[in-house]
Coordinates of C-alpha atoms in Angstrom, one line a residue:
M133 CA 81.9 217.3 38.1
Q134 CA 82.1 219.5 41.1
S135 CA 78.3 220.2 40.9
I136 CA 77.7 216.4 40.9
L137 CA 80.0 216.0 43.9
R138 CA 78.1 218.8 45.7
I139 CA 74.8 217.1 45.1
L140 CA 76.1 213.8 46.3
A141 CA 77.5 215.4 49.4
A142 CA 74.2 217.2 50.1
A143 CA 72.4 213.9 49.7
A144 CA 74.8 212.2 52.0
L145 CA 74.4 214.9 54.7
A146 CA 70.6 214.6 54.4
F147 CA 70.7 210.9 54.8
A148 CA 73.0 211.2 57.8
A149 CA 70.7 213.7 59.4
A150 CA 67.7 211.5 58.9
Q151 CA 69.6 208.5 60.4
S152 CA 70.7 210.7 63.3
G153 CA 67.1 211.8 63.9
A154 CA 65.9 208.3 63.8
Q155 CA 68.5 207.2 66.3
S156 CA 68.0 210.2 68.7
Y157 CA 64.2 210.2 68.8
P158 CA 62.9 210.5 71.4
A159 CA 65.4 212.9 73.0
K160 CA 62.8 214.1 75.5
P161 CA 59.5 212.8 77.0
V162 CA 56.7 212.1 74.5
T163 CA 53.3 213.4 75.6
L164 CA 50.1 211.7 74.8
I165 CA 47.3 214.4 74.6
V166 CA 43.9 213.3 75.8
P167 CA 40.9 215.5 74.8
F168 CA 38.9 214.6 77.9
A169 CA 39.2 214.9 81.7
A170 CA 41.3 212.6 83.8
G171 CA 39.4 209.5 85.0
G172 CA 37.3 209.2 81.9
P173 CA 37.3 206.2 79.5
T174 CA 39.8 207.6 77.0
D175 CA 42.1 208.8 79.8
I176 CA 42.0 205.3 81.4
V177 CA 43.0 203.6 78.2
T178 CA 45.7 206.2 77.4
R179 CA 47.4 205.9 80.8
Q180 CA 47.7 202.1 80.4
L181 CA 49.0 202.6 76.9
A182 CA 51.6 205.2 78.0
Q183 CA 53.1 202.7 80.5
A184 CA 53.2 200.0 77.8
M185 CA 54.7 202.2 75.2
A186 CA 57.5 203.5 77.5
K187 CA 58.9 200.0 77.6
S188 CA 59.8 200.0 74.0
I189 CA 60.1 203.5 72.8
G190 CA 63.3 204.2 74.8
G191 CA 62.0 207.2 76.7
T192 CA 59.4 208.6 79.0
V193 CA 55.8 208.7 77.9
L194 CA 53.6 211.2 79.7
V195 CA 49.8 211.9 79.6
E196 CA 48.3 215.3 79.5
N197 CA 44.6 216.1 79.6
K198 CA 43.2 219.0 77.5
P199 CA 39.4 218.8 77.9
G200 CA 36.9 221.2 76.3
A201 CA 34.6 221.8 73.4
G202 CA 33.8 218.1 72.9
G203 CA 37.4 217.2 72.5
T204 CA 38.1 219.7 69.7
L205 CA 40.4 221.9 71.8
A206 CA 42.9 219.1 72.2
V207 CA 42.7 218.1 68.5
E208 CA 43.3 221.7 67.4
F209 CA 46.2 221.9 69.9
V210 CA 48.0 218.9 68.4
A211 CA 47.2 220.0 64.8
K212 CA 49.1 223.2 65.5
A213 CA 51.8 221.8 67.7
P214 CA 55.4 221.5 66.4
A215 CA 55.7 218.5 64.0
D216 CA 58.5 216.8 66.0
G217 CA 56.7 213.7 67.4
Y218 CA 56.5 214.9 71.0
N219 CA 52.9 215.9 71.1
V220 CA 50.7 212.9 70.1
L221 CA 46.9 212.8 70.1
I222 CA 44.9 209.9 71.4
H223 CA 41.3 210.4 70.3
H224 CA 38.2 208.3 70.0
I225 CA 35.3 208.1 67.6
G226 CA 34.8 211.9 68.0
M227 CA 37.6 212.4 65.5
S228 CA 35.2 211.2 62.8
T229 CA 32.0 213.0 64.0
A230 CA 33.5 216.5 64.6
P231 CA 33.3 217.5 60.9
A232 CA 29.5 217.0 60.9
L233 CA 28.9 218.2 64.5
Y234 CA 30.7 221.5 64.4
R235 CA 29.8 224.3 62.1
T236 CA 33.2 225.9 62.6
L237 CA 36.1 223.5 62.9
R238 CA 39.7 224.7 62.9
F239 CA 41.2 221.4 61.8
N240 CA 40.6 218.7 59.2
P241 CA 41.0 215.2 60.5
M242 CA 41.9 213.9 57.0
T243 CA 44.6 216.4 56.1
D244 CA 46.1 217.9 59.3
F245 CA 47.6 214.8 60.8
E246 CA 50.0 212.0 60.4
Y247 CA 48.3 208.7 61.3
I248 CA 50.1 206.3 63.7
G249 CA 47.5 203.6 64.2
Q250 CA 44.4 202.4 66.0
V251 CA 44.6 201.3 69.6
V252 CA 41.5 199.6 71.0
D253 CA 37.8 199.3 70.5
V254 CA 35.6 199.9 73.5
P255 CA 32.0 198.4 73.2
M256 CA 29.2 200.3 74.8
T257 CA 26.2 199.1 76.8
L258 CA 22.6 200.4 76.8
V259 CA 21.8 200.8 80.5
A260 CA 19.1 202.1 82.8
N261 CA 18.3 202.9 86.4
K262 CA 17.8 199.7 88.2
D263 CA 14.2 200.5 89.0
F264 CA 13.3 201.3 85.4
P265 CA 10.2 199.1 84.6
P266 CA 11.4 197.1 81.5
N267 CA 13.3 194.1 82.7
S268 CA 14.6 193.0 79.3
F269 CA 15.3 194.4 75.8
A270 CA 12.1 192.7 74.5
E271 CA 10.2 194.8 77.0
L272 CA 12.2 198.0 76.5
I273 CA 11.1 199.0 72.9
P274 CA 7.3 198.6 73.5
Y275 CA 7.7 200.5 76.8
L276 CA 9.6 203.4 75.1
K277 CA 7.0 203.6 72.3
A278 CA 4.2 203.9 74.9
N279 CA 6.0 206.2 77.2
K280 CA 8.5 208.2 75.1
D281 CA 7.4 211.5 76.6
K282 CA 8.2 210.2 80.1
V283 CA 11.7 208.8 79.4
N284 CA 14.8 210.9 79.5
Y285 CA 18.0 209.7 77.7
A286 CA 21.2 211.1 79.3
N287 CA 24.4 211.8 77.5
A288 CA 27.8 213.2 78.4
G289 CA 27.5 216.2 76.1
L290 CA 27.4 217.0 72.3
G291 CA 29.8 214.7 70.5
A292 CA 30.4 212.4 73.4
A293 CA 30.2 208.6 72.7
S294 CA 27.0 208.4 74.7
H295 CA 25.5 211.2 72.6
L296 CA 26.4 209.3 69.4
C297 CA 25.1 206.0 70.7
G298 CA 21.8 207.6 71.6
L299 CA 21.5 209.1 68.0
L300 CA 22.2 205.7 66.5
F301 CA 19.8 203.9 68.8
M302 CA 16.9 206.3 68.4
S303 CA 17.4 206.4 64.6
T304 CA 17.4 202.6 64.5
V305 CA 14.3 202.1 66.6
E306 CA 12.6 205.2 65.2
I307 CA 11.8 206.7 68.6
D308 CA 12.7 210.3 69.6
L309 CA 13.4 210.6 73.3
Q310 CA 14.0 213.7 75.4
T311 CA 17.8 213.9 75.7
I312 CA 19.5 215.4 78.7
P313 CA 23.2 216.5 78.1
Y314 CA 25.6 216.5 81.0
K315 CA 29.2 217.9 81.4
G316 CA 30.7 214.4 81.4
T317 CA 29.9 210.8 82.0
A318 CA 30.2 210.9 85.8
P319 CA 27.3 213.3 86.5
A320 CA 25.2 211.5 83.9
M321 CA 25.8 208.2 85.5
T322 CA 25.1 209.6 89.0
D323 CA 21.7 210.9 87.9
L324 CA 21.0 207.7 86.2
Q325 CA 21.5 205.7 89.4
G326 CA 19.5 208.3 91.3
G327 CA 16.6 208.0 88.9
Q328 CA 16.6 211.6 87.6
V329 CA 17.1 210.1 84.1
Q330 CA 16.2 206.7 82.8
L331 CA 18.5 205.6 80.0
L332 CA 22.2 206.0 79.0
C333 CA 24.5 204.3 76.6
D334 CA 28.1 204.2 77.9
Q335 CA 31.4 202.5 77.5
T336 CA 32.2 199.2 79.2
T337 CA 35.1 200.9 80.9
Q338 CA 32.5 202.8 82.9
T339 CA 29.6 200.4 83.2
T340 CA 31.0 196.9 83.6
S341 CA 31.4 197.0 87.4
L342 CA 28.1 198.8 87.9
I343 CA 26.3 196.1 85.8
N344 CA 28.0 193.2 87.5
T345 CA 27.2 194.6 91.0
G346 CA 23.5 195.2 90.1
R347 CA 23.7 199.0 90.6
I348 CA 22.3 199.6 87.1
K349 CA 20.2 197.6 84.6
A350 CA 21.6 196.5 81.3
Y351 CA 19.8 195.8 78.0
G352 CA 22.5 194.9 75.6
V353 CA 26.0 195.4 74.2
T354 CA 26.3 197.7 71.2
T355 CA 28.8 195.6 69.2
R356 CA 28.0 192.4 67.2
E357 CA 30.3 190.4 69.5
K358 CA 29.6 189.8 73.2
V359 CA 32.0 191.2 75.8
S360 CA 34.1 188.9 77.9
S361 CA 33.7 191.1 81.0
L362 CA 29.9 190.8 80.6
P363 CA 29.4 187.2 79.4
N364 CA 25.7 187.1 80.2
L365 CA 24.8 190.3 78.4
A366 CA 23.5 189.8 74.8
T367 CA 24.2 192.1 71.9
L368 CA 21.5 194.5 70.6
D369 CA 22.1 192.9 67.2
S370 CA 21.2 189.5 68.4
Q371 CA 18.1 190.8 70.1
G372 CA 16.5 192.2 67.0
L373 CA 18.4 195.4 66.1
K374 CA 20.1 193.7 63.1
G375 CA 23.3 195.5 62.0
F376 CA 23.6 197.6 65.2
D377 CA 27.3 197.8 65.7
L378 CA 29.0 200.6 67.6
A379 CA 32.4 200.6 69.4
V380 CA 34.3 203.6 70.7
W381 CA 37.5 203.1 68.7
H382 CA 40.6 205.0 69.6
G383 CA 43.4 206.2 67.3
M384 CA 46.8 207.8 67.6
Y385 CA 47.8 210.9 65.6
A386 CA 50.8 213.3 65.2
P387 CA 50.9 216.8 63.6
K388 CA 51.1 216.9 59.8
G389 CA 54.7 216.9 58.7
T390 CA 56.1 214.9 61.7
P391 CA 59.3 213.2 60.4
K392 CA 58.8 209.6 59.3
A393 CA 61.6 208.5 61.7
A394 CA 59.4 209.7 64.6
T395 CA 56.1 208.3 63.3
D396 CA 57.8 204.9 62.5
K397 CA 59.1 204.8 66.1
L398 CA 55.7 205.8 67.5
N399 CA 54.0 203.1 65.4
A400 CA 56.6 200.5 66.5
A401 CA 56.0 201.4 70.1
L402 CA 52.3 201.3 69.7
Q403 CA 52.4 197.8 68.2
A404 CA 54.7 196.6 70.9
A405 CA 52.4 198.0 73.5
L406 CA 49.3 196.3 72.0
K407 CA 51.1 193.0 72.4
D408 CA 52.2 193.7 76.0
P409 CA 50.5 191.1 78.3
A410 CA 50.0 193.6 81.1
F411 CA 48.2 196.1 78.7
R412 CA 46.1 193.4 77.2
D413 CA 45.1 192.1 80.6
A414 CA 44.1 195.6 81.7
M415 CA 42.0 196.1 78.6
D416 CA 40.3 192.8 79.0
K417 CA 39.2 193.7 82.5
L418 CA 37.8 197.0 81.2
G419 CA 35.9 195.2 78.3
A420 CA 38.2 197.0 75.8
I421 CA 39.4 195.0 72.7
V422 CA 42.8 195.4 71.2
V423 CA 42.4 196.0 67.5
P424 CA 43.9 193.4 65.0
P425 CA 47.4 194.1 63.5
A426 CA 46.0 195.4 60.2
K427 CA 44.3 198.3 62.1
Q428 CA 47.4 199.1 64.1
T429 CA 49.0 200.8 61.0
P430 CA 48.9 204.3 59.7
E431 CA 47.0 203.2 56.6
G432 CA 44.6 201.1 58.7
L433 CA 43.7 204.2 60.7
R434 CA 43.4 206.5 57.7
T435 CA 41.1 204.1 55.9
F436 CA 38.9 203.5 58.9
L437 CA 38.7 207.2 59.8
K438 CA 37.4 208.0 56.3
A439 CA 34.8 205.3 56.5
E440 CA 33.6 206.5 59.9
I441 CA 33.3 210.1 58.7
D442 CA 31.1 208.8 55.8
K443 CA 29.0 206.7 58.2
W444 CA 28.3 209.4 60.9
T445 CA 27.8 212.5 58.7
P446 CA 24.3 211.6 57.4
I447 CA 23.2 210.4 60.9
I448 CA 24.2 213.6 62.5
K449 CA 22.8 215.8 59.8
K450 CA 19.5 213.9 60.0
A451 CA 19.3 214.5 63.7
G452 CA 20.1 218.2 63.2
Q453 CA 22.2 218.5 66.3
Y454 CA 25.1 220.9 65.8
A455 CA 27.6 223.0 67.8
D456 CA 28.9 226.4 66.9

């Protein structure tokens, strides 16, 4: 009888501790870790998200940038961080491409994290220097086939969204262009506008204002749906690249073993933030799309991540572009 009472008492204490943890979290600021430099597309989205999440989570939400190694340094940092819910990763499509891009990877996206949910999808745009001869997508492909040795495609470095978009574009149109990697989007865009490189595929958070002011030339949107911030820009899919569909999706992750009380609160705060009118308005102006409710869940992120790993692995292996 006494042993049964001890078991019941232990269970009651465990339940009380769990309830206490659920009620006390967060007891200190939650930090959203961004794998890229301040001012970049993922950083812009994350800072807006932090403001919106702080309204409902009951505490301060900070943003910390940990750039380096194509985003993998920050991912490894969060994977090895204490599993207490206070270091949370916000990462984009690179979470699904890292296993194929890096020969040595000190984390596993499918086993080293608790999934919180997806955040937003950011369409991309295929753009060029404003003086680049082709004036439409219909003119672009024939021009590239005739002048592929004279056209340079810029990207923001191995594993960057612009790099992935370039791989998918060149694979789809079956044209190999000379690629010029940069240390970030900003210098790549500067050289594009200056004419040192001719083509770039970049997120709408970076290109919308430049396209609308005529500082760069745009050939199409990479998603199957048009973008509200660029209403006159057709999709690549509608212009002949059937099935071309690429958005820079963003997900939220916590270290493996983070208590369910913490991940539940993080997910609730995420879902509340994605409904926040100020956040949605900010995303709309950037051309970013808040994901539907089914994707805002841990299982929605887990399922999508696995599908994206399966999608990108053969594309990257075919291109033969790896990092040590």
